[in-house]
Amino acid sequence: MFFKGFKGGVHPSDFKHYTKDFPIKEISAPDVIVLPISQHIGAPNEPIVCVGDYVKVGQCVATSAVFVSAPVHSPVSGVVKEIGTTINPQGIKVPAIVIENDGLDELSEQITPCNNLDLLTSEDIVRIVRNAGIVGMGGASFPTHVKLSPPPDKQIDCCIVNGAECEPYLTSDYRVMLERPERLVFGLKMIMKALNAAQGIIAVENNKKDAYKIIKENIDTPDIKVMLLPTKYPQGSEKHLIKATTGRKVKSGKLPMDVGVVVSNVDTCVSIGDAVEFGRPLISRIVTVSGNCFNNKGNYRVRIGTPIEHIIKEVGGFTSKPSMLILGGPMMGTTLYSTDVSVMKNTGAVLALGKDEINLHSAGPCLRCGKCVDACPMQLQPLYLMANCEIKDYEKLQQLNILDCIECGACTYACPSKRHIVQSIRIRKQEIVAIQRKVKQ
Ligand code: SF4
Ligand code: SF4
C-alpha cells in the first residue's frame, strides 16, 4: 500500500549510501564504561551498587521506585571504580557509574529467559519491559513500560513501528529491519499483546523497498501489515506517521494514545522482543557511524556507556579532521564539543562531518521569503516564531503555537539566510515548559 505525503517537509540529500550496505558489526567493549545513571525522561535513578562492587553483564546498577523511570544495567562484567559525574551530550554534568571492564563478560543471574511465551499476560510483558530498562530509542527516551500502560480510558487499537528513518545519514534501523525482521515482528506482537491491540503496522519509507519486502515475508499473521510511505523529511515524526498510516489526526496538545495509537522505534521494538524472550536488558544498541571524515563508516552494535572516543578509535579514526561531530542525525541531533561523552540508550548515530558537509555561513537577516513556512510540516510560521524568540515574547510565542513545533529543523534547512530557527525555538520551548510547570505547582 502507498500513501499520500503531508504538506510541508523537505528533501535533503540523504547520504545513506555511505553505510546502508554495511551489515551490523560489533564494536569491542571498552576497558572502562561510563554509564549515566538516568537515561530516560522521568524520575531520576539512584545507584544500587557501591564503589568496589563486582557487577555482571545485565545486572541492574541504578533504579527508581517511581513508575515513570527506567533502570540502568551494566553492559560489562567488572568492578565499580567510581560513582561520580560525567558530561552528557548536551554538555550538562550528570551522575554516572564508572565500571572497569574485566573482559570476561560474566552474565548476571538476573537475566532469565522466558520458559513459556504463550503463558505471558499483558502485565508480565509490561513488567519485563520495565525491568529491562527499555526506553524510546529513537531519541525521546520515554520509558516504554509507561507507553504500554495507558490510562483505562485510552483504548489502544493500533501499534505502529516507525521504520521511516527519514533523517539523513542514519541507516541503523534499516539494517535492523533487513537483518532481524523476525525479531521486529515478534517485538511488535509483544507490544500488541501488552496493549491488547488488534492491529500492528510497520511503516517504512519507499527508499527502503528491500526492507519492506523482507519484513512482509516474515509477517505470519493478518493482524500485522507493512506499509510503504513516501520519502520525505520528517516522515518519521509521530503525528505524520499516524496520519499517513491510519488517517487519524493527533490534534494540538494531544498524544498518539488520544487517537488509540502507540508508536515505537525499530530498535526499541526488537529490544522488547529480546527482553521478553531472552530476559535481555537494554545494554547495547545499533549506532550508525558515518560522515565524510570517518575511516570505517558502518552500522555497529555498541554497548551503552561506551565513550565516543573509543568508537572513533575502533573504527580507525578520521581520514581528515572533522568540522563537526554530531550525536544523532544532522537535522535533530546534538553537536558534540567533547568526545568524552558516552553512548546512551537514545544514541542512534555518531557523525563526523567535513566542511563540505556542513553550513559554514553565518546567519543573515530574514528575507521574508516564506520558505520556512512552506517547509514547516506543522503549518507553523517559523519566521515569526524566530522573531519572537529573539525578543523573548513568551505570550506571543504561545499564540503562535510554539509548543506544536516538533523541532524537525526543516525550516532551518530551507532558510536561504541560514538563520538558526530551530535552535532558537528549542531554547524558548524549554523555557515556556519550565514556566508552565512552575505555574502548576
Ligand atoms: S517550526 Fe518547528 S515544526 Fe516547523 S519546520 Fe521548524 S522545527 Fe519543524
Ligand atoms: S526562510 Fe529564512 S529568510 Fe525566508 S522567511 Fe523564513 S526565516 Fe526569513
CSV table of C-alpha atoms and ligand atoms in Angstrom, one decimal:
chain,number,residue,atom,x,y,z
A,1,MET,CA,0.0,0.0,0.0
A,2,PHE,CA,1.2,3.5,-0.7
A,3,PHE,CA,0.1,6.7,1.0
A,4,LYS,CA,0.0,10.4,0.1
A,5,GLY,CA,2.5,12.7,1.7
A,6,PHE,CA,1.9,15.6,4.0
A,7,LYS,CA,2.1,19.3,3.5
A,8,GLY,CA,5.5,20.9,4.1
A,9,GLY,CA,8.7,18.9,4.7
A,10,VAL,CA,11.9,18.9,2.8
A,11,HIS,CA,14.1,16.6,0.7
A,12,PRO,CA,17.7,16.8,2.0
A,13,SER,CA,20.4,14.7,0.4
A,14,ASP,CA,20.3,11.5,2.5
A,15,PHE,CA,23.9,10.3,2.4
A,16,LYS,CA,22.6,6.8,3.3
A,17,HIS,CA,24.8,5.3,0.6
A,18,TYR,CA,27.8,5.7,3.0
A,19,THR,CA,26.6,3.0,5.3
A,20,LYS,CA,23.4,1.3,4.1
A,21,ASP,CA,25.1,-1.7,2.7
A,22,PHE,CA,27.3,-2.4,5.7
A,23,PRO,CA,25.9,-5.2,7.9
A,24,ILE,CA,25.9,-4.6,11.6
A,25,LYS,CA,29.3,-5.3,13.3
A,26,GLU,CA,30.1,-5.4,17.0
A,27,ILE,CA,32.4,-2.8,18.4
A,28,SER,CA,34.5,-4.3,21.2
A,29,ALA,CA,33.6,-3.2,24.8
A,30,PRO,CA,35.9,-0.5,26.1
A,31,ASP,CA,38.2,-1.0,29.2
A,32,VAL,CA,36.1,1.5,31.1
A,33,ILE,CA,32.3,2.0,30.8
A,34,VAL,CA,30.9,5.4,31.9
A,35,LEU,CA,27.2,4.9,32.5
A,36,PRO,CA,25.0,7.9,33.1
A,37,ILE,CA,22.7,6.8,35.9
A,38,SER,CA,19.5,8.2,34.4
A,39,GLN,CA,18.9,7.8,30.7
A,40,HIS,CA,15.2,8.5,30.4
A,41,ILE,CA,12.5,11.1,30.8
A,42,GLY,CA,11.1,10.9,34.3
A,43,ALA,CA,12.2,10.5,37.9
A,44,PRO,CA,16.0,10.1,38.3
A,45,ASN,CA,17.5,6.8,39.3
A,46,GLU,CA,19.7,6.1,42.3
A,47,PRO,CA,22.7,3.8,42.2
A,48,ILE,CA,22.2,0.5,43.9
A,49,VAL,CA,25.9,-0.6,43.7
A,50,CYS,CA,28.9,0.8,45.6
A,51,VAL,CA,32.5,1.5,44.7
A,52,GLY,CA,34.4,-1.7,44.7
A,53,ASP,CA,31.4,-4.0,44.0
A,54,TYR,CA,31.8,-6.7,41.3
A,55,VAL,CA,29.0,-6.4,38.7
A,56,LYS,CA,28.0,-8.7,35.9
A,57,VAL,CA,26.6,-8.2,32.4
A,58,GLY,CA,23.0,-7.3,32.6
A,59,GLN,CA,23.0,-6.6,36.3
A,60,CYS,CA,20.8,-3.6,37.4
A,61,VAL,CA,23.1,-0.9,38.8
A,62,ALA,CA,20.7,2.1,39.1
A,63,THR,CA,16.9,2.3,39.5
A,64,SER,CA,14.0,4.2,41.0
A,65,ALA,CA,10.8,3.2,42.7
A,66,VAL,CA,8.9,5.8,40.7
A,67,PHE,CA,6.8,4.4,37.8
A,68,VAL,CA,8.0,6.9,35.2
A,69,SER,CA,11.6,5.8,35.2
A,70,ALA,CA,13.8,3.1,33.6
A,71,PRO,CA,16.6,1.2,35.4
A,72,VAL,CA,20.1,1.1,34.0
A,73,HIS,CA,22.2,-2.2,33.7
A,74,SER,CA,25.8,-2.9,33.5
A,75,PRO,CA,26.8,-3.8,29.9
A,76,VAL,CA,30.1,-5.5,31.0
A,77,SER,CA,31.4,-7.5,34.0
A,78,GLY,CA,33.9,-5.8,36.2
A,79,VAL,CA,34.4,-3.6,39.2
A,80,VAL,CA,32.6,-0.4,40.0
A,81,LYS,CA,35.5,2.1,40.0
A,82,GLU,CA,33.7,5.3,40.7
A,83,ILE,CA,30.3,6.8,41.3
A,84,GLY,CA,30.6,10.4,40.2
A,85,THR,CA,29.6,12.5,37.3
A,86,THR,CA,30.1,12.7,33.6
A,87,ILE,CA,29.1,15.1,30.9
A,88,ASN,CA,26.0,14.2,28.8
A,89,PRO,CA,25.8,15.0,25.0
A,90,GLN,CA,24.1,18.4,25.9
A,91,GLY,CA,27.2,19.3,27.9
A,92,ILE,CA,25.4,19.0,31.2
A,93,LYS,CA,27.1,17.3,34.3
A,94,VAL,CA,25.1,14.2,35.2
A,95,PRO,CA,25.6,11.4,37.8
A,96,ALA,CA,27.4,8.4,36.4
A,97,ILE,CA,28.7,4.9,37.4
A,98,VAL,CA,32.2,4.1,36.1
A,99,ILE,CA,32.9,0.3,35.6
A,100,GLU,CA,36.2,-1.2,34.9
A,101,ASN,CA,35.6,-4.0,32.4
A,102,ASP,CA,37.3,-7.3,33.2
A,103,GLY,CA,36.7,-8.6,29.7
A,104,LEU,CA,35.1,-11.8,31.0
A,105,ASP,CA,31.5,-10.9,30.1
A,106,GLU,CA,30.1,-12.9,33.1
A,107,LEU,CA,26.4,-13.0,32.7
A,108,SER,CA,24.2,-11.8,35.6
A,109,GLU,CA,21.8,-14.3,37.3
A,110,GLN,CA,19.2,-11.6,36.9
A,111,ILE,CA,18.9,-12.5,33.2
A,112,THR,CA,16.2,-15.2,33.0
A,113,PRO,CA,14.8,-16.3,29.6
A,114,CYS,CA,11.1,-16.9,29.3
A,115,ASN,CA,10.1,-20.6,29.5
A,116,ASN,CA,6.6,-20.3,28.0
A,117,LEU,CA,5.8,-17.3,25.9
A,118,ASP,CA,2.2,-18.5,25.5
A,119,LEU,CA,1.5,-18.1,29.2
A,120,LEU,CA,2.7,-14.4,29.3
A,121,THR,CA,0.0,-11.9,30.3
A,122,SER,CA,-0.1,-8.2,29.3
A,123,GLU,CA,1.1,-7.4,32.9
A,124,ASP,CA,4.0,-9.8,32.6
A,125,ILE,CA,5.2,-8.0,29.4
A,126,VAL,CA,4.9,-4.6,30.9
A,127,ARG,CA,6.9,-5.8,34.0
A,128,ILE,CA,9.6,-7.4,31.8
A,129,VAL,CA,9.9,-4.2,29.7
A,130,ARG,CA,10.2,-2.1,32.8
A,131,ASN,CA,12.8,-4.3,34.5
A,132,ALA,CA,14.8,-4.4,31.2
A,133,GLY,CA,15.1,-0.6,31.3
A,134,ILE,CA,13.7,-0.1,27.8
A,135,VAL,CA,13.1,3.5,26.6
A,136,GLY,CA,12.2,5.1,23.3
A,137,MET,CA,15.5,4.6,21.4
A,138,GLY,CA,14.6,6.9,18.5
A,139,GLY,CA,15.6,9.9,20.6
A,140,ALA,CA,12.8,10.6,23.1
A,141,SER,CA,13.9,8.2,25.9
A,142,PHE,CA,10.5,7.9,27.3
A,143,PRO,CA,10.1,4.8,29.4
A,144,THR,CA,8.5,2.2,27.2
A,145,HIS,CA,6.6,0.4,30.0
A,146,VAL,CA,4.7,3.7,30.7
A,147,LYS,CA,3.7,3.8,27.0
A,148,LEU,CA,2.5,0.2,27.3
A,149,SER,CA,0.3,1.2,30.3
A,150,PRO,CA,-2.1,3.8,29.1
A,151,PRO,CA,-4.9,5.1,31.4
A,152,PRO,CA,-8.0,2.9,31.3
A,153,ASP,CA,-10.0,5.4,29.3
A,154,LYS,CA,-7.4,5.3,26.4
A,155,GLN,CA,-8.0,2.1,24.5
A,156,ILE,CA,-5.2,1.4,22.1
A,157,ASP,CA,-6.2,-0.5,19.0
A,158,CYS,CA,-3.2,0.2,16.7
A,159,CYS,CA,0.6,-0.2,17.3
A,160,ILE,CA,2.9,1.3,14.8
A,161,VAL,CA,6.6,0.6,14.3
A,162,ASN,CA,8.4,3.6,13.0
A,163,GLY,CA,10.7,2.3,10.2
A,164,ALA,CA,10.7,5.6,8.3
A,165,GLU,CA,14.3,6.6,9.4
A,166,CYS,CA,13.9,9.8,7.5
A,167,GLU,CA,17.0,11.6,9.0
A,168,PRO,CA,19.9,11.8,6.5
A,169,TYR,CA,22.9,9.5,7.2
A,170,LEU,CA,21.1,7.2,9.6
A,171,THR,CA,20.9,3.5,8.5
A,172,SER,CA,20.8,1.6,11.8
A,173,ASP,CA,17.0,1.0,11.7
A,174,TYR,CA,17.3,0.0,8.0
A,175,ARG,CA,20.0,-2.6,8.9
A,176,VAL,CA,17.9,-4.0,11.8
A,177,MET,CA,14.9,-4.3,9.5
A,178,LEU,CA,17.0,-6.2,7.0
A,179,GLU,CA,18.9,-8.4,9.4
A,180,ARG,CA,16.3,-9.1,12.2
A,181,PRO,CA,12.9,-8.9,10.5
A,182,GLU,CA,11.5,-11.8,12.5
A,183,ARG,CA,12.6,-10.2,15.8
A,184,LEU,CA,10.9,-7.0,14.7
A,185,VAL,CA,7.6,-8.8,14.0
A,186,PHE,CA,7.9,-10.7,17.3
A,187,GLY,CA,8.6,-7.4,19.2
A,188,LEU,CA,5.5,-5.9,17.6
A,189,LYS,CA,3.4,-8.9,18.6
A,190,MET,CA,4.6,-8.4,22.2
A,191,ILE,CA,3.7,-4.7,22.1
A,192,MET,CA,0.2,-5.6,20.7
A,193,LYS,CA,-0.3,-8.2,23.4
A,194,ALA,CA,0.7,-5.8,26.2
A,195,LEU,CA,-1.8,-3.3,24.9
A,196,ASN,CA,-4.4,-5.8,23.8
A,197,ALA,CA,-4.4,-4.1,20.4
A,198,ALA,CA,-5.9,-5.7,17.4
A,199,GLN,CA,-3.7,-4.1,14.7
A,200,GLY,CA,0.0,-3.7,14.1
A,201,ILE,CA,1.7,-1.6,11.3
A,202,ILE,CA,5.3,-1.5,10.3
A,203,ALA,CA,5.8,1.8,8.4
A,204,VAL,CA,8.8,2.0,6.0
A,205,GLU,CA,9.8,4.8,3.6
A,206,ASN,CA,9.8,3.8,-0.1
A,207,ASN,CA,13.6,4.3,-0.3
A,208,LYS,CA,13.9,1.0,1.7
A,209,LYS,CA,11.9,-1.3,-0.5
A,210,ASP,CA,14.2,-4.3,0.3
A,211,ALA,CA,13.4,-3.9,4.0
A,212,TYR,CA,9.7,-3.7,3.1
A,213,LYS,CA,9.9,-6.9,1.2
A,214,ILE,CA,11.8,-8.9,3.8
A,215,ILE,CA,9.5,-7.7,6.6
A,216,LYS,CA,6.5,-8.7,4.5
A,217,GLU,CA,7.9,-12.2,4.1
A,218,ASN,CA,8.3,-12.5,7.8
A,219,ILE,CA,4.8,-11.5,8.8
A,220,ASP,CA,2.7,-14.6,9.7
A,221,THR,CA,-0.5,-13.0,10.9
A,222,PRO,CA,-3.2,-10.9,9.2
A,223,ASP,CA,-3.2,-8.6,12.3
A,224,ILE,CA,0.2,-7.1,11.1
A,225,LYS,CA,0.9,-5.3,7.9
A,226,VAL,CA,3.8,-3.4,6.5
A,227,MET,CA,3.2,-0.1,4.6
A,228,LEU,CA,5.4,1.9,2.3
A,229,LEU,CA,5.4,5.7,2.8
A,230,PRO,CA,6.7,8.5,0.6
A,231,THR,CA,10.3,9.5,1.2
A,232,LYS,CA,10.2,13.0,2.7
A,233,TYR,CA,11.6,14.6,5.8
A,234,PRO,CA,10.2,14.4,8.6
A,235,GLN,CA,8.0,11.4,7.6
A,236,GLY,CA,9.1,9.7,10.8
A,237,SER,CA,7.5,12.3,13.1
A,238,GLU,CA,4.9,10.6,15.2
A,239,LYS,CA,2.0,12.8,14.2
A,240,HIS,CA,2.8,12.5,10.4
A,241,LEU,CA,3.3,8.8,10.6
A,242,ILE,CA,0.0,8.2,12.4
A,243,LYS,CA,-1.8,10.3,9.8
A,244,ALA,CA,-0.2,8.6,6.9
A,245,THR,CA,-0.8,5.1,8.1
A,246,THR,CA,-4.2,5.3,9.9
A,247,GLY,CA,-5.7,8.6,8.6
A,248,ARG,CA,-6.1,9.7,12.3
A,249,LYS,CA,-5.1,13.2,13.3
A,250,VAL,CA,-3.4,13.9,16.6
A,251,LYS,CA,-4.6,17.4,17.5
A,252,SER,CA,-2.5,20.1,19.0
A,253,GLY,CA,-1.6,19.3,22.6
A,254,LYS,CA,-2.8,15.7,22.3
A,255,LEU,CA,-0.8,12.4,22.3
A,256,PRO,CA,-0.9,9.4,20.0
A,257,MET,CA,-2.8,7.5,22.7
A,258,ASP,CA,-5.7,10.0,22.3
A,259,VAL,CA,-6.3,8.5,18.9
A,260,GLY,CA,-5.8,4.9,20.0
A,261,VAL,CA,-2.2,4.6,18.8
A,262,VAL,CA,1.2,3.8,20.2
A,263,VAL,CA,4.3,4.3,18.1
A,264,SER,CA,7.6,2.5,18.7
A,265,ASN,CA,11.0,2.8,17.2
A,266,VAL,CA,12.6,-0.2,15.3
A,267,ASP,CA,15.4,-0.8,17.8
A,268,THR,CA,13.0,-0.4,20.7
A,269,CYS,CA,10.7,-3.0,19.2
A,270,VAL,CA,13.5,-5.5,18.8
A,271,SER,CA,14.8,-4.8,22.3
A,272,ILE,CA,11.3,-5.5,23.7
A,273,GLY,CA,11.3,-8.9,21.8
A,274,ASP,CA,14.7,-9.7,23.2
A,275,ALA,CA,13.8,-8.7,26.7
A,276,VAL,CA,10.6,-10.8,26.7
A,277,GLU,CA,12.0,-13.9,25.2
A,278,PHE,CA,15.6,-13.9,26.4
A,279,GLY,CA,15.4,-11.7,29.5
A,280,ARG,CA,17.9,-9.4,28.0
A,281,PRO,CA,18.0,-5.9,29.5
A,282,LEU,CA,18.9,-2.8,27.3
A,283,ILE,CA,22.7,-2.9,27.5
A,284,SER,CA,23.6,-2.2,23.8
A,285,ARG,CA,22.2,-0.6,20.7
A,286,ILE,CA,22.9,-0.2,17.0
A,287,VAL,CA,24.7,3.0,16.1
A,288,THR,CA,25.4,4.4,12.6
A,289,VAL,CA,28.9,5.7,12.4
A,290,SER,CA,29.1,8.0,9.3
A,291,GLY,CA,30.1,11.3,7.7
A,292,ASN,CA,32.9,12.0,5.3
A,293,CYS,CA,35.6,12.1,7.9
A,294,PHE,CA,35.2,8.6,9.4
A,295,ASN,CA,37.6,6.0,8.2
A,296,ASN,CA,35.4,2.9,8.5
A,297,LYS,CA,31.8,4.1,8.3
A,298,GLY,CA,29.2,1.5,9.2
A,299,ASN,CA,26.5,0.2,11.5
A,300,TYR,CA,27.8,-1.1,14.8
A,301,ARG,CA,26.4,-2.7,17.9
A,302,VAL,CA,27.8,-0.7,20.8
A,303,ARG,CA,27.4,-1.2,24.5
A,304,ILE,CA,25.6,1.6,26.4
A,305,GLY,CA,28.2,3.6,28.3
A,306,THR,CA,30.9,3.3,25.6
A,307,PRO,CA,32.8,6.6,25.3
A,308,ILE,CA,32.6,8.1,21.8
A,309,GLU,CA,36.4,8.3,21.9
A,310,HIS,CA,36.5,4.5,22.0
A,311,ILE,CA,34.2,4.2,18.9
A,312,ILE,CA,36.4,6.7,17.0
A,313,LYS,CA,39.5,4.5,17.8
A,314,GLU,CA,37.7,1.2,17.0
A,315,VAL,CA,36.7,2.4,13.5
A,316,GLY,CA,40.2,3.5,12.7
A,317,GLY,CA,39.8,7.2,13.4
A,318,PHE,CA,39.4,10.0,10.9
A,319,THR,CA,40.5,10.5,7.3
A,320,SER,CA,40.6,14.2,7.9
A,321,LYS,CA,39.8,16.5,10.9
A,322,PRO,CA,36.0,16.8,11.2
A,323,SER,CA,34.5,20.2,11.1
A,324,MET,CA,31.6,19.0,13.2
A,325,LEU,CA,30.8,15.9,15.4
A,326,ILE,CA,27.1,15.1,15.8
A,327,LEU,CA,25.4,12.6,18.0
A,328,GLY,CA,22.2,11.6,16.1
A,329,GLY,CA,21.1,12.9,12.7
A,330,PRO,CA,22.1,16.2,11.2
A,331,MET,CA,18.6,17.6,11.4
A,332,MET,CA,17.7,16.8,15.0
A,333,GLY,CA,21.0,15.6,16.6
A,334,THR,CA,23.3,17.3,19.1
A,335,THR,CA,26.6,18.9,18.2
A,336,LEU,CA,29.4,17.4,20.3
A,337,TYR,CA,32.0,19.6,21.8
A,338,SER,CA,33.8,16.7,23.5
A,339,THR,CA,34.4,13.0,22.7
A,340,ASP,CA,34.3,12.3,26.4
A,341,VAL,CA,30.6,11.6,26.4
A,342,SER,CA,29.1,8.1,26.3
A,343,VAL,CA,26.7,6.3,24.0
A,344,MET,CA,23.3,6.5,25.7
A,345,LYS,CA,20.1,4.4,25.1
A,346,ASN,CA,18.9,7.0,22.6
A,347,THR,CA,22.2,7.4,20.6
A,348,GLY,CA,21.4,6.3,17.1
A,349,ALA,CA,24.4,7.8,15.3
A,350,VAL,CA,27.8,9.4,15.5
A,351,LEU,CA,28.6,11.6,12.6
A,352,ALA,CA,32.0,13.2,11.7
A,353,LEU,CA,31.2,15.8,9.1
A,354,GLY,CA,33.7,17.6,6.9
A,355,LYS,CA,33.5,21.2,5.9
A,356,ASP,CA,31.9,20.3,2.6
A,357,GLU,CA,29.0,18.6,4.5
A,358,ILE,CA,28.0,21.5,6.8
A,359,ASN,CA,26.9,25.0,6.6
A,360,LEU,CA,29.7,27.3,7.5
A,361,HIS,CA,27.9,30.5,6.5
A,362,SER,CA,26.9,32.9,9.3
A,363,ALA,CA,23.2,33.6,9.7
A,364,GLY,CA,21.9,36.6,7.7
A,365,PRO,CA,18.8,38.7,8.1
A,366,CYS,CA,15.3,37.4,7.4
A,367,LEU,CA,14.4,37.9,3.7
A,368,ARG,CA,10.7,37.3,4.3
A,369,CYS,CA,10.8,34.8,1.5
A,370,GLY,CA,8.4,32.4,3.3
A,371,LYS,CA,10.5,29.3,2.5
A,372,CYS,CA,10.5,28.3,6.2
A,373,VAL,CA,6.7,28.5,6.2
A,374,ASP,CA,6.4,26.2,3.1
A,375,ALA,CA,8.8,23.7,4.8
A,376,CYS,CA,7.1,23.5,8.1
A,377,PRO,CA,5.2,20.2,8.4
A,378,MET,CA,3.2,21.6,11.4
A,379,GLN,CA,2.0,24.6,9.4
A,380,LEU,CA,3.6,27.0,11.8
A,381,GLN,CA,5.2,30.3,11.0
A,382,PRO,CA,8.9,29.8,11.8
A,383,LEU,CA,10.0,33.3,10.8
A,384,TYR,CA,7.6,34.9,13.3
A,385,LEU,CA,8.5,32.3,15.9
A,386,MET,CA,12.1,33.2,15.4
A,387,ALA,CA,11.4,36.9,15.6
A,388,ASN,CA,9.5,36.5,18.9
A,389,CYS,CA,12.2,34.1,20.3
A,390,GLU,CA,14.7,36.9,19.8
A,391,ILE,CA,12.6,39.3,22.0
A,392,LYS,CA,11.5,36.5,24.4
A,393,ASP,CA,7.8,37.3,23.9
A,394,TYR,CA,6.5,34.2,25.6
A,395,GLU,CA,2.8,35.2,25.2
A,396,LYS,CA,3.1,35.7,21.5
A,397,LEU,CA,5.1,32.6,21.1
A,398,GLN,CA,2.3,30.6,22.7
A,399,GLN,CA,-0.2,32.3,20.4
A,400,LEU,CA,1.9,31.1,17.5
A,401,ASN,CA,1.7,27.6,18.9
A,402,ILE,CA,5.4,27.2,19.6
A,403,LEU,CA,4.7,24.1,21.6
A,404,ASP,CA,3.4,22.3,18.5
A,405,CYS,CA,6.9,22.6,16.9
A,406,ILE,CA,8.4,19.1,16.6
A,407,GLU,CA,11.9,20.6,16.3
A,408,CYS,CA,12.4,18.8,13.0
A,409,GLY,CA,14.7,21.6,11.6
A,410,ALA,CA,13.0,21.6,8.2
A,411,CYS,CA,12.7,25.4,8.5
A,412,THR,CA,16.4,25.9,9.3
A,413,TYR,CA,17.3,23.6,6.3
A,414,ALA,CA,15.1,25.6,3.9
A,415,CYS,CA,16.2,29.0,5.1
A,416,PRO,CA,18.4,30.8,2.5
A,417,SER,CA,19.7,33.1,5.2
A,418,LYS,CA,20.8,30.1,7.3
A,419,ARG,CA,19.0,31.5,10.3
A,420,HIS,CA,19.2,29.4,13.4
A,421,ILE,CA,15.4,29.0,13.7
A,422,VAL,CA,15.0,25.6,15.3
A,423,GLN,CA,17.8,26.2,17.7
A,424,SER,CA,16.1,29.4,19.0
A,425,ILE,CA,12.7,27.7,19.1
A,426,ARG,CA,14.1,24.7,21.1
A,427,ILE,CA,15.5,27.0,23.8
A,428,ARG,CA,12.3,29.1,24.2
A,429,LYS,CA,10.2,26.0,24.2
A,430,GLN,CA,12.1,24.6,27.2
A,431,GLU,CA,11.7,28.0,29.0
A,432,ILE,CA,8.0,28.1,28.3
A,433,VAL,CA,7.5,24.5,29.6
A,434,ALA,CA,9.5,25.3,32.7
A,435,ILE,CA,7.3,28.4,33.3
A,436,GLN,CA,4.1,26.4,32.8
A,437,ARG,CA,5.4,23.7,35.3
A,438,LYS,CA,6.1,26.4,37.9
A,439,VAL,CA,2.6,27.9,37.5
A,440,LYS,CA,1.0,24.4,38.0
A,441,GLN,CA,3.0,23.8,41.3
B,1,SF4,S1,8.9,25.4,13.2
B,1,SF4,FE1,9.3,23.5,14.2
B,1,SF4,S2,8.0,22.0,13.2
B,1,SF4,FE2,8.1,23.8,11.9
B,1,SF4,S3,9.8,23.3,10.5
B,1,SF4,FE3,10.7,24.5,12.1
B,1,SF4,S4,11.4,23.0,13.5
B,1,SF4,FE4,10.0,21.9,12.2
B,2,SF4,S1,13.2,31.1,5.2
B,2,SF4,FE1,14.6,32.3,6.4
B,2,SF4,S2,14.8,34.2,5.3
B,2,SF4,FE2,13.0,33.2,4.5
B,2,SF4,S3,11.2,34.0,5.7
B,2,SF4,FE3,12.0,32.2,6.8
B,2,SF4,S4,13.4,32.9,8.3
B,2,SF4,FE4,13.1,34.5,6.8
